[in-house]
Short mmCIF file of the C-alpha atoms (twelve columns), coordinates in Angstrom:
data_MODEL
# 
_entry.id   MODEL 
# 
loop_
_atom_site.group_PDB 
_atom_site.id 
_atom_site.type_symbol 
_atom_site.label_atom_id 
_atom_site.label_alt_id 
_atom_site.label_comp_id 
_atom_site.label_asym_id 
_atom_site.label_seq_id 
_atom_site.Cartn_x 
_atom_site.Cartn_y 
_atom_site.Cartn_z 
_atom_site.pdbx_PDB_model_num 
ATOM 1  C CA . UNK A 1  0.000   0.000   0.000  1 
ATOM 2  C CA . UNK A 2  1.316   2.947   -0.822 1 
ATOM 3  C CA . UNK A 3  0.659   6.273   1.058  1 
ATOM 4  C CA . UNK A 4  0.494   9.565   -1.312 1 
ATOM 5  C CA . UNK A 5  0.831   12.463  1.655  1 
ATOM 6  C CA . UNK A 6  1.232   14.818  -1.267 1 
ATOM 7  C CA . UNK A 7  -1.878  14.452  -2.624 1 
ATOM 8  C CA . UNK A 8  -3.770  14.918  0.887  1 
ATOM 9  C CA . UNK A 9  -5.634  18.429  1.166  1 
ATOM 10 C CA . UNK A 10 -7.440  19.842  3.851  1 
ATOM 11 C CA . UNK A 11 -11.044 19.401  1.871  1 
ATOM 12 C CA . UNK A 12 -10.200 15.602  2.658  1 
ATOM 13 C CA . UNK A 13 -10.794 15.118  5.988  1 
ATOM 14 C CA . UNK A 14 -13.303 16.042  9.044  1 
ATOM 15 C CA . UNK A 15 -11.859 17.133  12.359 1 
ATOM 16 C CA . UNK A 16 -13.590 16.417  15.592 1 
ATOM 17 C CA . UNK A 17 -11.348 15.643  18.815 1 
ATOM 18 C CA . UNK A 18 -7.686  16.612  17.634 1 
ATOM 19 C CA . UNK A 19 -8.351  13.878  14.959 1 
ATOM 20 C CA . UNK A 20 -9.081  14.153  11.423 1 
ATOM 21 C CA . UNK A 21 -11.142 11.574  9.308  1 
ATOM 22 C CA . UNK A 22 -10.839 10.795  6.193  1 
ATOM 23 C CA . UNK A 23 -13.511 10.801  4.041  1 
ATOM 24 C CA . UNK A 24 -14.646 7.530   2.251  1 
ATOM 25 C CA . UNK A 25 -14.541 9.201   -0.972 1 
ATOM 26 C CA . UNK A 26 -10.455 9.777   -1.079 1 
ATOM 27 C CA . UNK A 27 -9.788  6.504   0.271  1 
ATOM 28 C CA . UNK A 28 -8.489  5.296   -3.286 1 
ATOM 29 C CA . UNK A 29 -6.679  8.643   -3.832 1 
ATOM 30 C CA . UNK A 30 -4.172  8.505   -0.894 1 
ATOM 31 C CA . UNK A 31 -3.552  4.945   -0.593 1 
ATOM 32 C CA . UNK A 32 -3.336  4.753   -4.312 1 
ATOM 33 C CA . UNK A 33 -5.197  2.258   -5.146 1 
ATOM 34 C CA . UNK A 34 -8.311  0.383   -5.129 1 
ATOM 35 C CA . UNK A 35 -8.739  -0.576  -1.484 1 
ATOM 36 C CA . UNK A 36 -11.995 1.481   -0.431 1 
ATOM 37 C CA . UNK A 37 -13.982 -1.953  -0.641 1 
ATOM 38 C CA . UNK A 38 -11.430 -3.054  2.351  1 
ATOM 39 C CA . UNK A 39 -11.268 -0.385  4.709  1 
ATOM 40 C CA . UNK A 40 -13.480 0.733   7.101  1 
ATOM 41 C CA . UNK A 41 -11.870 3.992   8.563  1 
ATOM 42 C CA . UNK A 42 -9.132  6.187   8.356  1 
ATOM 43 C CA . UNK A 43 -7.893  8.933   11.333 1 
ATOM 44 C CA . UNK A 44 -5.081  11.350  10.925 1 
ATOM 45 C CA . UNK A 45 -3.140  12.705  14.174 1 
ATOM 46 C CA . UNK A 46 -0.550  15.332  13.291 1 
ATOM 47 C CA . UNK A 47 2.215   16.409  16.225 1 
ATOM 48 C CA . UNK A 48 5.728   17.735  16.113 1 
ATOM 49 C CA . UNK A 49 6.821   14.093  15.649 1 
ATOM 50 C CA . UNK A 50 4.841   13.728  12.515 1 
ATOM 51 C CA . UNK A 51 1.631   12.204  11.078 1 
ATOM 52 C CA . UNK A 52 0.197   9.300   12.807 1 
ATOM 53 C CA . UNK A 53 -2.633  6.893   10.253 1 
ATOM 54 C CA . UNK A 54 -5.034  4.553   11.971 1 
ATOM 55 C CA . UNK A 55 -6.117  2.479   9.063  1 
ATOM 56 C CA . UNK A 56 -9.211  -0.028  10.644 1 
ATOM 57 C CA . UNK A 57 -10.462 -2.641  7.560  1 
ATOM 58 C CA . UNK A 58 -13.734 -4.465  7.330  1 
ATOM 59 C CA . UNK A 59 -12.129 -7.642  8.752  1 
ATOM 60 C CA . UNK A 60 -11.323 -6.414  12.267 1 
ATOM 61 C CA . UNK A 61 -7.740  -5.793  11.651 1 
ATOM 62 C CA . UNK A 62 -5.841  -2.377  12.429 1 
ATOM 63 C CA . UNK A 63 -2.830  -0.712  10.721 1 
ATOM 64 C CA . UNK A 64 -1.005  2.271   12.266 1 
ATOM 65 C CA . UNK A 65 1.300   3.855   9.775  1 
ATOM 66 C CA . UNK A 66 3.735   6.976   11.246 1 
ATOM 67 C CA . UNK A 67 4.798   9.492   8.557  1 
ATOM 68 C CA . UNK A 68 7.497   11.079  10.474 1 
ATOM 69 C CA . UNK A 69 9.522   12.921  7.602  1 
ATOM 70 C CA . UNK A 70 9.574   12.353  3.802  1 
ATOM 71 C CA . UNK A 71 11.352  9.283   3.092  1 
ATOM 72 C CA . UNK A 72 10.967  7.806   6.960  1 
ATOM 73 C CA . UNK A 73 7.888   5.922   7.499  1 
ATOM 74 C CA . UNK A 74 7.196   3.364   10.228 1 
ATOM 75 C CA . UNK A 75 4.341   0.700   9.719  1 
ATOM 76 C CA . UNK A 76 3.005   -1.351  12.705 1 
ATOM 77 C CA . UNK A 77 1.480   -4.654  11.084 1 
ATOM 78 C CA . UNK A 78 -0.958  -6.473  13.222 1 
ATOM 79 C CA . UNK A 79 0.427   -9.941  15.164 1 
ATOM 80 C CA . UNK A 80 -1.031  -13.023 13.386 1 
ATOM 81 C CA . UNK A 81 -0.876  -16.135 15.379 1 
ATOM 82 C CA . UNK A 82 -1.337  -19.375 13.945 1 
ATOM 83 C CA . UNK A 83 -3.749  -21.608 15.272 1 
# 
């Protein structure tokens, strides 16, 4: 997946809460790609630190993504354990 940060403007998300939300709509357009079948929601927190994604899809699972400068992003996959 592949996160386009320069294509995010400020008409893109709803703020409520010192988080922003992005709308359903521009799903495909930052993640570049077709994934707004699989995900559910998406919250932006910005700090000094960076930008922090919250990235919850349809199955249950959640991805946090940290932006913290161009060229130096973090992803935290979720744990799968096999059964």
């Amino acid at each position: 997946m592949l996160i386009d940060v320069l294509s995010m403007g400020e008409e893109m998300f709803s703020y409520s809460e010192g988080v922003y939300t992005l709308s359903q709509n521009d799903f495909d357009e930052l993640f570049q790609g077709d994934v707004s079948e699989e995900i559910n929601t998406v919250t932006l927190e910005v700090d000094d630190e960076g930008m922090h994604f919250t990235i919850q899809w349809h199955h249950g699972e959640t991805t946090e993504v940290f932006v913290y400068a161009i060229g130096e992003t973090v992803v935290e996959l979720p744990e799968y354990v096999e059964e």
